[in-house]
PDB file of C-alpha atoms and ligand atoms in Angstrom:
ATOM      1  CA  MET A   1      12.746  -7.116  56.753  1.00  0.00           C
ATOM      2  CA  ARG A   2      11.919  -6.363  53.178  1.00  0.00           C
ATOM      3  CA  SER A   3      14.336  -4.558  51.359  1.00  0.00           C
ATOM      4  CA  LYS A   4      14.881  -3.556  47.680  1.00  0.00           C
ATOM      5  CA  HIS A   5      18.036  -5.494  47.038  1.00  0.00           C
ATOM      6  CA  LYS A   6      18.368  -7.389  43.802  1.00  0.00           C
ATOM      7  CA  SER A   7      17.358 -11.106  43.788  1.00  0.00           C
ATOM      8  CA  TYR A   8      18.309 -13.875  41.696  1.00  0.00           C
ATOM      9  CA  PRO A   9      16.102 -16.549  40.037  1.00  0.00           C
ATOM     10  CA  GLU A  10      16.210 -19.409  42.432  1.00  0.00           C
ATOM     11  CA  SER A  11      16.455 -21.597  39.359  1.00  0.00           C
ATOM     12  CA  GLU A  12      19.956 -20.625  39.273  1.00  0.00           C
ATOM     13  CA  TYR A  13      20.882 -22.134  42.793  1.00  0.00           C
ATOM     14  CA  PRO A  14      21.730 -25.945  43.316  1.00  0.00           C
ATOM     15  CA  ASP A  15      18.855 -28.232  43.582  1.00  0.00           C
ATOM     16  CA  LYS A  16      19.416 -29.042  47.120  1.00  0.00           C
ATOM     17  CA  ILE A  17      18.990 -25.506  48.436  1.00  0.00           C
ATOM     18  CA  ARG A  18      16.718 -24.001  45.926  1.00  0.00           C
ATOM     19  CA  ASP A  19      13.421 -24.277  48.191  1.00  0.00           C
ATOM     20  CA  THR A  20      15.334 -22.927  51.171  1.00  0.00           C
ATOM     21  CA  VAL A  21      16.735 -20.073  48.973  1.00  0.00           C
ATOM     22  CA  ARG A  22      13.027 -19.281  47.760  1.00  0.00           C
ATOM     23  CA  TYR A  23      11.907 -19.155  51.214  1.00  0.00           C
ATOM     24  CA  TYR A  24      14.407 -16.661  52.521  1.00  0.00           C
ATOM     25  CA  GLN A  25      14.117 -14.506  49.417  1.00  0.00           C
ATOM     26  CA  SER A  26      10.341 -14.314  50.037  1.00  0.00           C
ATOM     27  CA  MET A  27      11.183 -13.210  53.516  1.00  0.00           C
ATOM     28  CA  GLY A  28      13.246 -10.344  52.093  1.00  0.00           C
ATOM     29  CA  HIS A  29      16.639 -11.386  52.900  1.00  0.00           C
ATOM     30  CA  ILE A  30      19.658 -10.627  50.982  1.00  0.00           C
ATOM     31  CA  VAL A  31      20.727 -13.882  49.063  1.00  0.00           C
ATOM     32  CA  LEU A  32      23.951 -13.407  47.213  1.00  0.00           C
ATOM     33  CA  PRO A  33      24.170 -14.458  43.531  1.00  0.00           C
ATOM     34  CA  PRO A  34      24.590 -18.171  42.717  1.00  0.00           C
ATOM     35  CA  HIS A  35      27.908 -17.459  41.067  1.00  0.00           C
ATOM     36  CA  LEU A  36      29.484 -16.812  44.374  1.00  0.00           C
ATOM     37  CA  LEU A  37      28.802 -20.415  45.746  1.00  0.00           C
ATOM     38  CA  LYS A  38      31.863 -22.514  45.086  1.00  0.00           C
ATOM     39  CA  THR A  39      31.831 -25.725  43.135  1.00  0.00           C
ATOM     40  CA  PRO A  40      33.699 -28.973  44.589  1.00  0.00           C
ATOM     41  CA  LYS A  41      36.508 -28.330  41.900  1.00  0.00           C
ATOM     42  CA  GLN A  42      36.898 -24.643  42.822  1.00  0.00           C
ATOM     43  CA  LEU A  43      37.059 -25.977  46.548  1.00  0.00           C
ATOM     44  CA  GLU A  44      39.850 -28.140  45.708  1.00  0.00           C
ATOM     45  CA  GLY A  45      41.739 -25.110  44.338  1.00  0.00           C
ATOM     46  CA  MET A  46      40.789 -22.932  47.245  1.00  0.00           C
ATOM     47  CA  ARG A  47      42.068 -25.742  49.559  1.00  0.00           C
ATOM     48  CA  ALA A  48      45.339 -26.150  47.654  1.00  0.00           C
ATOM     49  CA  SER A  49      45.859 -22.411  47.829  1.00  0.00           C
ATOM     50  CA  SER A  50      45.114 -22.301  51.342  1.00  0.00           C
ATOM     51  CA  ARG A  51      47.626 -25.147  52.281  1.00  0.00           C
ATOM     52  CA  ILE A  52      50.386 -22.701  50.801  1.00  0.00           C
ATOM     53  CA  ASN A  53      49.090 -19.818  52.691  1.00  0.00           C
ATOM     54  CA  VAL A  54      48.959 -21.785  55.921  1.00  0.00           C
ATOM     55  CA  ALA A  55      52.582 -23.320  55.352  1.00  0.00           C
ATOM     56  CA  VAL A  56      53.806 -19.725  54.600  1.00  0.00           C
ATOM     57  CA  LEU A  57      52.407 -18.433  57.990  1.00  0.00           C
ATOM     58  CA  ASP A  58      53.875 -21.616  59.924  1.00  0.00           C
ATOM     59  CA  TYR A  59      57.216 -20.610  58.488  1.00  0.00           C
ATOM     60  CA  ILE A  60      57.009 -17.094  59.656  1.00  0.00           C
ATOM     61  CA  GLU A  61      55.871 -18.253  62.892  1.00  0.00           C
ATOM     62  CA  LYS A  62      58.989 -20.419  63.180  1.00  0.00           C
ATOM     63  CA  ASN A  63      61.610 -17.755  62.159  1.00  0.00           C
ATOM     64  CA  ILE A  64      60.111 -14.378  63.306  1.00  0.00           C
ATOM     65  CA  ARG A  65      62.367 -12.765  66.168  1.00  0.00           C
ATOM     66  CA  PRO A  66      63.656  -9.646  67.230  1.00  0.00           C
ATOM     67  CA  GLY A  67      66.389  -7.757  65.243  1.00  0.00           C
ATOM     68  CA  ILE A  68      64.952  -9.014  61.912  1.00  0.00           C
ATOM     69  CA  SER A  69      63.410  -6.425  59.554  1.00  0.00           C
ATOM     70  CA  THR A  70      60.067  -6.661  57.878  1.00  0.00           C
ATOM     71  CA  ALA A  71      61.765  -6.660  54.645  1.00  0.00           C
ATOM     72  CA  GLN A  72      62.976 -10.059  55.687  1.00  0.00           C
ATOM     73  CA  ILE A  73      59.635 -11.239  56.305  1.00  0.00           C
ATOM     74  CA  ASP A  74      58.430 -10.049  52.830  1.00  0.00           C
ATOM     75  CA  ARG A  75      61.400 -12.385  51.382  1.00  0.00           C
ATOM     76  CA  TRP A  76      60.462 -15.183  53.137  1.00  0.00           C
ATOM     77  CA  VAL A  77      56.885 -14.810  51.924  1.00  0.00           C
ATOM     78  CA  TYR A  78      58.027 -14.579  48.340  1.00  0.00           C
ATOM     79  CA  GLN A  79      60.528 -17.446  48.708  1.00  0.00           C
ATOM     80  CA  LYS A  80      58.126 -19.722  50.219  1.00  0.00           C
ATOM     81  CA  THR A  81      55.020 -19.043  48.206  1.00  0.00           C
ATOM     82  CA  THR A  82      56.887 -19.239  45.030  1.00  0.00           C
ATOM     83  CA  ASP A  83      58.779 -22.503  45.923  1.00  0.00           C
ATOM     84  CA  MET A  84      55.452 -24.105  46.539  1.00  0.00           C
ATOM     85  CA  GLY A  85      53.946 -22.959  43.121  1.00  0.00           C
ATOM     86  CA  GLY A  86      51.878 -20.121  44.221  1.00  0.00           C
ATOM     87  CA  ILE A  87      52.100 -16.238  43.823  1.00  0.00           C
ATOM     88  CA  PRO A  88      51.732 -13.744  46.524  1.00  0.00           C
ATOM     89  CA  ALA A  89      48.359 -12.095  45.785  1.00  0.00           C
ATOM     90  CA  PRO A  90      49.325  -8.616  47.316  1.00  0.00           C
ATOM     91  CA  LEU A  91      52.317  -8.103  45.180  1.00  0.00           C
ATOM     92  CA  GLY A  92      51.002  -5.558  42.766  1.00  0.00           C
ATOM     93  CA  TYR A  93      47.659  -5.661  43.721  1.00  0.00           C
ATOM     94  CA  GLU A  94      46.344  -2.099  43.140  1.00  0.00           C
ATOM     95  CA  GLY A  95      49.932  -0.962  43.277  1.00  0.00           C
ATOM     96  CA  PHE A  96      50.838  -2.900  46.636  1.00  0.00           C
ATOM     97  CA  PRO A  97      54.821  -3.011  46.280  1.00  0.00           C
ATOM     98  CA  LYS A  98      55.613  -6.068  48.420  1.00  0.00           C
ATOM     99  CA  SER A  99      54.151  -9.678  48.902  1.00  0.00           C
ATOM    100  CA  VAL A 100      52.938  -9.376  52.174  1.00  0.00           C
ATOM    101  CA  CYS A 101      51.264  -6.849  54.587  1.00  0.00           C
ATOM    102  CA  THR A 102      53.273  -6.422  58.070  1.00  0.00           C
ATOM    103  CA  SER A 103      51.409  -4.143  60.613  1.00  0.00           C
ATOM    104  CA  ILE A 104      53.184  -3.265  63.968  1.00  0.00           C
ATOM    105  CA  ASN A 105      51.723  -1.909  66.896  1.00  0.00           C
ATOM    106  CA  ASP A 106      49.567   1.265  66.083  1.00  0.00           C
ATOM    107  CA  VAL A 107      49.461   0.124  62.393  1.00  0.00           C
ATOM    108  CA  ILE A 108      45.987  -1.326  61.789  1.00  0.00           C
ATOM    109  CA  CYS A 109      46.949  -3.018  58.438  1.00  0.00           C
ATOM    110  CA  HIS A 110      48.378  -2.735  55.037  1.00  0.00           C
ATOM    111  CA  GLY A 111      51.839  -2.090  56.536  1.00  0.00           C
ATOM    112  CA  ILE A 112      54.516  -2.108  53.875  1.00  0.00           C
ATOM    113  CA  PRO A 113      57.464  -4.135  54.740  1.00  0.00           C
ATOM    114  CA  SER A 114      60.702  -2.340  54.999  1.00  0.00           C
ATOM    115  CA  SER A 115      64.526  -2.775  55.394  1.00  0.00           C
ATOM    116  CA  LYS A 116      64.286   0.046  57.887  1.00  0.00           C
ATOM    117  CA  GLU A 117      61.857  -1.416  60.018  1.00  0.00           C
ATOM    118  CA  ILE A 118      63.465  -3.782  62.654  1.00  0.00           C
ATOM    119  CA  LEU A 119      61.283  -5.835  64.923  1.00  0.00           C
ATOM    120  CA  GLN A 120      61.872  -4.947  68.750  1.00  0.00           C
ATOM    121  CA  GLU A 121      61.172  -6.747  71.809  1.00  0.00           C
ATOM    122  CA  GLY A 122      57.804  -5.859  72.908  1.00  0.00           C
ATOM    123  CA  ASP A 123      56.322  -5.085  69.524  1.00  0.00           C
ATOM    124  CA  ILE A 124      53.116  -6.721  68.328  1.00  0.00           C
ATOM    125  CA  ILE A 125      52.930  -7.523  64.509  1.00  0.00           C
ATOM    126  CA  ASN A 126      50.149  -8.689  62.113  1.00  0.00           C
ATOM    127  CA  VAL A 127      51.703 -10.887  59.164  1.00  0.00           C
ATOM    128  CA  ASP A 128      48.720 -10.883  56.545  1.00  0.00           C
ATOM    129  CA  VAL A 129      49.426 -13.615  53.786  1.00  0.00           C
ATOM    130  CA  SER A 130      47.389 -14.052  50.874  1.00  0.00           C
ATOM    131  CA  THR A 131      48.080 -16.583  48.104  1.00  0.00           C
ATOM    132  CA  ILE A 132      47.168 -17.512  44.350  1.00  0.00           C
ATOM    133  CA  TYR A 133      47.397 -20.720  43.124  1.00  0.00           C
ATOM    134  CA  LYS A 134      46.119 -21.735  39.788  1.00  0.00           C
ATOM    135  CA  GLY A 135      43.861 -18.857  39.956  1.00  0.00           C
ATOM    136  CA  TYR A 136      42.494 -19.638  43.431  1.00  0.00           C
ATOM    137  CA  TYR A 137      42.820 -17.183  46.411  1.00  0.00           C
ATOM    138  CA  SER A 138      43.329 -17.580  50.012  1.00  0.00           C
ATOM    139  CA  ASP A 139      43.830 -14.948  52.588  1.00  0.00           C
ATOM    140  CA  SER A 140      45.082 -15.364  56.318  1.00  0.00           C
ATOM    141  CA  SER A 141      46.661 -13.400  59.057  1.00  0.00           C
ATOM    142  CA  ARG A 142      48.278 -13.968  62.301  1.00  0.00           C
ATOM    143  CA  MET A 143      49.387 -11.918  65.236  1.00  0.00           C
ATOM    144  CA  PHE A 144      53.187 -12.521  66.579  1.00  0.00           C
ATOM    145  CA  CYS A 145      54.390 -11.179  69.948  1.00  0.00           C
ATOM    146  CA  ILE A 146      57.919 -10.153  69.516  1.00  0.00           C
ATOM    147  CA  GLY A 147      59.934 -11.204  72.599  1.00  0.00           C
ATOM    148  CA  SER A 148      57.844 -10.539  75.718  1.00  0.00           C
ATOM    149  CA  VAL A 149      55.428  -7.772  75.326  1.00  0.00           C
ATOM    150  CA  SER A 150      53.234  -5.862  77.996  1.00  0.00           C
ATOM    151  CA  PRO A 151      50.236  -7.393  79.483  1.00  0.00           C
ATOM    152  CA  GLU A 152      48.095  -4.920  77.860  1.00  0.00           C
ATOM    153  CA  LYS A 153      49.402  -5.919  74.111  1.00  0.00           C
ATOM    154  CA  GLU A 154      49.096  -9.541  74.881  1.00  0.00           C
ATOM    155  CA  LYS A 155      45.562  -9.234  76.013  1.00  0.00           C
ATOM    156  CA  LEU A 156      44.718  -7.386  73.029  1.00  0.00           C
ATOM    157  CA  VAL A 157      46.360  -9.994  70.783  1.00  0.00           C
ATOM    158  CA  ARG A 158      44.370 -12.722  72.708  1.00  0.00           C
ATOM    159  CA  THR A 159      40.965 -10.894  72.535  1.00  0.00           C
ATOM    160  CA  ALA A 160      41.303 -10.286  68.766  1.00  0.00           C
ATOM    161  CA  LYS A 161      41.820 -14.109  68.344  1.00  0.00           C
ATOM    162  CA  GLU A 162      38.891 -14.843  70.526  1.00  0.00           C
ATOM    163  CA  CYS A 163      36.867 -12.505  68.380  1.00  0.00           C
ATOM    164  CA  VAL A 164      37.669 -14.531  64.969  1.00  0.00           C
ATOM    165  CA  LYS A 165      36.659 -18.060  67.070  1.00  0.00           C
ATOM    166  CA  LEU A 166      33.373 -16.673  68.393  1.00  0.00           C
ATOM    167  CA  GLY A 167      32.815 -15.215  64.799  1.00  0.00           C
ATOM    168  CA  LEU A 168      33.619 -18.547  63.409  1.00  0.00           C
ATOM    169  CA  GLU A 169      31.295 -20.251  65.531  1.00  0.00           C
ATOM    170  CA  GLN A 170      28.466 -18.445  63.789  1.00  0.00           C
ATOM    171  CA  VAL A 171      29.234 -19.800  60.552  1.00  0.00           C
ATOM    172  CA  LYS A 172      26.579 -22.070  59.463  1.00  0.00           C
ATOM    173  CA  PRO A 173      23.974 -22.451  56.586  1.00  0.00           C
ATOM    174  CA  TRP A 174      20.833 -20.326  56.985  1.00  0.00           C
ATOM    175  CA  GLY A 175      22.564 -17.965  59.458  1.00  0.00           C
ATOM    176  CA  PHE A 176      23.318 -14.355  58.654  1.00  0.00           C
ATOM    177  CA  LEU A 177      26.442 -12.523  58.011  1.00  0.00           C
ATOM    178  CA  GLY A 178      25.391 -10.157  60.473  1.00  0.00           C
ATOM    179  CA  ASP A 179      25.549 -12.838  63.353  1.00  0.00           C
ATOM    180  CA  ILE A 180      29.251 -12.890  63.087  1.00  0.00           C
ATOM    181  CA  GLY A 181      29.735  -9.057  63.548  1.00  0.00           C
ATOM    182  CA  GLU A 182      27.466  -9.085  66.476  1.00  0.00           C
ATOM    183  CA  VAL A 183      29.342 -11.536  68.691  1.00  0.00           C
ATOM    184  CA  ILE A 184      32.850  -9.871  67.400  1.00  0.00           C
ATOM    185  CA  HIS A 185      32.023  -6.442  68.617  1.00  0.00           C
ATOM    186  CA  LYS A 186      30.126  -7.354  71.731  1.00  0.00           C
ATOM    187  CA  HIS A 187      33.129  -9.420  72.847  1.00  0.00           C
ATOM    188  CA  ALA A 188      35.633  -6.535  71.797  1.00  0.00           C
ATOM    189  CA  ARG A 189      33.653  -3.852  73.567  1.00  0.00           C
ATOM    190  CA  ALA A 190      33.440  -6.141  76.804  1.00  0.00           C
ATOM    191  CA  GLN A 191      37.241  -6.093  76.941  1.00  0.00           C
ATOM    192  CA  GLY A 192      37.149  -2.274  76.600  1.00  0.00           C
ATOM    193  CA  TYR A 193      38.191  -2.298  72.967  1.00  0.00           C
ATOM    194  CA  SER A 194      36.916  -0.879  69.744  1.00  0.00           C
ATOM    195  CA  VAL A 195      36.273  -2.580  66.226  1.00  0.00           C
ATOM    196  CA  VAL A 196      37.296  -0.439  63.152  1.00  0.00           C
ATOM    197  CA  ARG A 197      34.187  -0.028  61.279  1.00  0.00           C
ATOM    198  CA  GLU A 198      35.084   1.083  57.693  1.00  0.00           C
ATOM    199  CA  ILE A 199      37.531  -1.671  56.960  1.00  0.00           C
ATOM    200  CA  GLY A 200      36.459  -5.356  56.846  1.00  0.00           C
ATOM    201  CA  GLY A 201      36.578  -8.765  55.419  1.00  0.00           C
ATOM    202  CA  HIS A 202      35.415 -10.062  51.927  1.00  0.00           C
ATOM    203  CA  GLY A 203      34.334 -12.978  49.940  1.00  0.00           C
ATOM    204  CA  ILE A 204      37.167 -14.780  48.380  1.00  0.00           C
ATOM    205  CA  GLY A 205      38.037 -17.630  45.802  1.00  0.00           C
ATOM    206  CA  LEU A 206      38.184 -16.756  42.168  1.00  0.00           C
ATOM    207  CA  ALA A 207      39.463 -13.189  43.143  1.00  0.00           C
ATOM    208  CA  PHE A 208      41.057 -11.755  46.094  1.00  0.00           C
ATOM    209  CA  HIS A 209      37.996  -9.606  47.070  1.00  0.00           C
ATOM    210  CA  GLU A 210      34.678 -10.721  46.069  1.00  0.00           C
ATOM    211  CA  ASP A 211      31.144 -10.078  47.462  1.00  0.00           C
ATOM    212  CA  PRO A 212      30.071  -9.885  50.382  1.00  0.00           C
ATOM    213  CA  TRP A 213      31.947  -7.356  52.238  1.00  0.00           C
ATOM    214  CA  VAL A 214      32.085  -8.294  55.940  1.00  0.00           C
ATOM    215  CA  SER A 215      31.585  -5.897  58.711  1.00  0.00           C
ATOM    216  CA  TYR A 216      32.290  -6.798  62.510  1.00  0.00           C
ATOM    217  CA  VAL A 217      29.845  -4.166  64.041  1.00  0.00           C
ATOM    218  CA  THR A 218      26.780  -5.770  62.444  1.00  0.00           C
ATOM    219  CA  HIS A 219      23.683  -7.249  64.259  1.00  0.00           C
ATOM    220  CA  LYS A 220      22.035 -10.644  64.469  1.00  0.00           C
ATOM    221  CA  GLY A 221      19.694 -11.762  61.702  1.00  0.00           C
ATOM    222  CA  THR A 222      20.944  -8.908  59.293  1.00  0.00           C
ATOM    223  CA  GLY A 223      22.835  -8.904  56.174  1.00  0.00           C
ATOM    224  CA  PRO A 224      23.291 -11.588  53.576  1.00  0.00           C
ATOM    225  CA  LEU A 225      22.030 -15.146  54.215  1.00  0.00           C
ATOM    226  CA  LEU A 226      24.837 -17.748  54.623  1.00  0.00           C
ATOM    227  CA  ILE A 227      24.457 -20.273  52.140  1.00  0.00           C
ATOM    228  CA  PRO A 228      26.190 -23.499  51.634  1.00  0.00           C
ATOM    229  CA  GLY A 229      29.390 -22.833  49.262  1.00  0.00           C
ATOM    230  CA  MET A 230      30.062 -19.088  50.346  1.00  0.00           C
ATOM    231  CA  ALA A 231      33.626 -18.287  51.201  1.00  0.00           C
ATOM    232  CA  PHE A 232      34.638 -15.196  52.936  1.00  0.00           C
ATOM    233  CA  THR A 233      37.188 -13.955  55.539  1.00  0.00           C
ATOM    234  CA  ILE A 234      36.828 -13.178  59.066  1.00  0.00           C
ATOM    235  CA  GLU A 235      39.428 -10.430  60.112  1.00  0.00           C
ATOM    236  CA  PRO A 236      38.156  -8.067  62.612  1.00  0.00           C
ATOM    237  CA  MET A 237      40.635  -5.076  63.585  1.00  0.00           C
ATOM    238  CA  ILE A 238      40.625  -4.529  67.362  1.00  0.00           C
ATOM    239  CA  ASN A 239      41.878  -1.310  68.507  1.00  0.00           C
ATOM    240  CA  MET A 240      43.041  -0.801  72.335  1.00  0.00           C
ATOM    241  CA  GLY A 241      41.519   2.719  71.948  1.00  0.00           C
ATOM    242  CA  ARG A 242      39.293   4.594  69.625  1.00  0.00           C
ATOM    243  CA  PRO A 243      38.050   3.095  66.434  1.00  0.00           C
ATOM    244  CA  GLY A 244      39.354   5.999  64.071  1.00  0.00           C
ATOM    245  CA  PHE A 245      42.255   5.770  61.673  1.00  0.00           C
ATOM    246  CA  TYR A 246      43.957   7.426  58.997  1.00  0.00           C
ATOM    247  CA  ILE A 247      46.313   6.422  55.925  1.00  0.00           C
ATOM    248  CA  ASP A 248      49.706   7.390  55.447  1.00  0.00           C
ATOM    249  CA  ASP A 249      49.749  10.195  52.832  1.00  0.00           C
ATOM    250  CA  ALA A 250      53.309   9.307  51.926  1.00  0.00           C
ATOM    251  CA  ASN A 251      52.460   5.734  50.595  1.00  0.00           C
ATOM    252  CA  GLY A 252      48.648   5.689  50.178  1.00  0.00           C
ATOM    253  CA  TRP A 253      48.415   2.313  52.182  1.00  0.00           C
ATOM    254  CA  THR A 254      49.667   2.196  55.854  1.00  0.00           C
ATOM    255  CA  VAL A 255      46.584   2.290  58.285  1.00  0.00           C
ATOM    256  CA  TYR A 256      47.404   4.055  61.671  1.00  0.00           C
ATOM    257  CA  THR A 257      45.304   4.237  64.483  1.00  0.00           C
ATOM    258  CA  ALA A 258      44.267   7.943  65.109  1.00  0.00           C
ATOM    259  CA  ASP A 259      45.133   7.792  68.870  1.00  0.00           C
ATOM    260  CA  HIS A 260      48.300   5.763  67.957  1.00  0.00           C
ATOM    261  CA  LYS A 261      47.365   3.130  70.471  1.00  0.00           C
ATOM    262  CA  PRO A 262      47.860  -0.503  69.271  1.00  0.00           C
ATOM    263  CA  SER A 263      45.572  -2.511  67.074  1.00  0.00           C
ATOM    264  CA  ALA A 264      45.486  -6.265  66.604  1.00  0.00           C
ATOM    265  CA  GLN A 265      44.012  -8.465  63.674  1.00  0.00           C
ATOM    266  CA  TRP A 266      43.659 -12.288  63.050  1.00  0.00           C
ATOM    267  CA  GLU A 267      42.136 -13.472  59.740  1.00  0.00           C
ATOM    268  CA  ILE A 268      40.824 -16.717  58.682  1.00  0.00           C
ATOM    269  CA  THR A 269      39.362 -17.762  55.305  1.00  0.00           C
ATOM    270  CA  VAL A 270      36.082 -19.767  56.071  1.00  0.00           C
ATOM    271  CA  LEU A 271      33.619 -21.738  53.875  1.00  0.00           C
ATOM    272  CA  VAL A 272      29.851 -22.262  54.846  1.00  0.00           C
ATOM    273  CA  THR A 273      29.090 -26.232  54.523  1.00  0.00           C
ATOM    274  CA  GLU A 274      26.042 -27.984  54.609  1.00  0.00           C
ATOM    275  CA  ASP A 275      26.344 -28.694  58.196  1.00  0.00           C
ATOM    276  CA  GLY A 276      28.485 -25.817  59.508  1.00  0.00           C
ATOM    277  CA  SER A 277      31.880 -24.287  58.365  1.00  0.00           C
ATOM    278  CA  GLU A 278      35.312 -25.316  57.159  1.00  0.00           C
ATOM    279  CA  VAL A 279      38.280 -23.262  57.937  1.00  0.00           C
ATOM    280  CA  LEU A 280      40.288 -23.149  54.826  1.00  0.00           C
ATOM    281  CA  ALA A 281      43.071 -20.886  55.816  1.00  0.00           C
ATOM    282  CA  TRP A 282      43.999 -19.685  59.538  1.00  0.00           C
TER     283      TRP A 282
HETATM  284  N1  MF3 B 301      45.207  -9.396  53.066  1.00  0.00           N
HETATM  285  C1  MF3 B 301      44.452  -8.185  52.730  1.00  0.00           C
HETATM  286  C2  MF3 B 301      43.139  -8.337  52.888  1.00  0.00           C
HETATM  287  O1  MF3 B 301      42.604  -9.011  54.120  1.00  0.00           O
HETATM  288  C3  MF3 B 301      44.982  -7.622  51.534  1.00  0.00           C
HETATM  289  C4  MF3 B 301      45.143  -6.042  51.570  1.00  0.00           C
HETATM  290  S1  MF3 B 301      45.541  -5.689  50.129  1.00  0.00           S
HETATM  291  C5  MF3 B 301      47.064  -5.607  49.924  1.00  0.00           C
HETATM  292  O2  MF3 B 301      42.336  -8.056  52.335  1.00  0.00           O
HETATM  293  F1  MF3 B 301      47.511  -5.229  48.411  1.00  0.00           F
HETATM  294  F2  MF3 B 301      47.538  -4.695  50.764  1.00  0.00           F
HETATM  295  F3  MF3 B 301      47.489  -6.585  50.167  1.00  0.00           F
HETATM  296 CO1   CO B 302      41.596 -10.242  53.757  1.00  0.00          CO
END
């Protein structure tokens, strides 16, 4: 269990958890730096940001339908977010050109909304919304089935959601980040699916992407210790076929499955609390 990762003086952690942190550090576990643990004030900001994020997704859920373009979804996200005083986090992020990621069928993630892309009956789409409010970030995504979809796609969408719920059940203080990935990849594989390995979740709060990086193919008892005040996303990408992917050369963003079979993803932002977890955005 001992490893050579950096450890931080336990005196920098809140009084309440200092002894427990010292114990796990002495056992050689990865303990993330204390500055990543959110203060009550920061959590208020993150909750407010998350309320906007959830309201935007609720709006999309009510209005999404066959025949609209993904550019229309982008306009809705921009309008709703800014009406509520927020900023869409993707807009301009590392050059991303739109306010939201819209990923249809064999697009795993980071699809770019377009007026040329029209939702068809039978499509499955991930709408990934991220908000900045007063400097605080939130991030969550949902799948939508457009009209009636095949039983195969419906099951993929359902399983991806179950994966997030199972992962969430693992979130509690003094567990390990690896506990989450283990239950997720076990469930996905039991249904005959695969889990994307190289793209994962992330810590979140004062920045869009903070430590830790969150993999969904990990093992129980490994990885960073879960400490009250840590906030991160659970967002496994579940593929109907093989886990391989490629990124569209033309735009540098859109991630497709290599075998062009469908992929599904749900995402939540979750906080580790003193007695379990709190879902901030879903
Ligand atoms: N919401 C995505 C995530 O979960 C954000 C991708 S970056 C973007 O990390 F620029 F494409 F939005
Ligand atoms: Co995310």
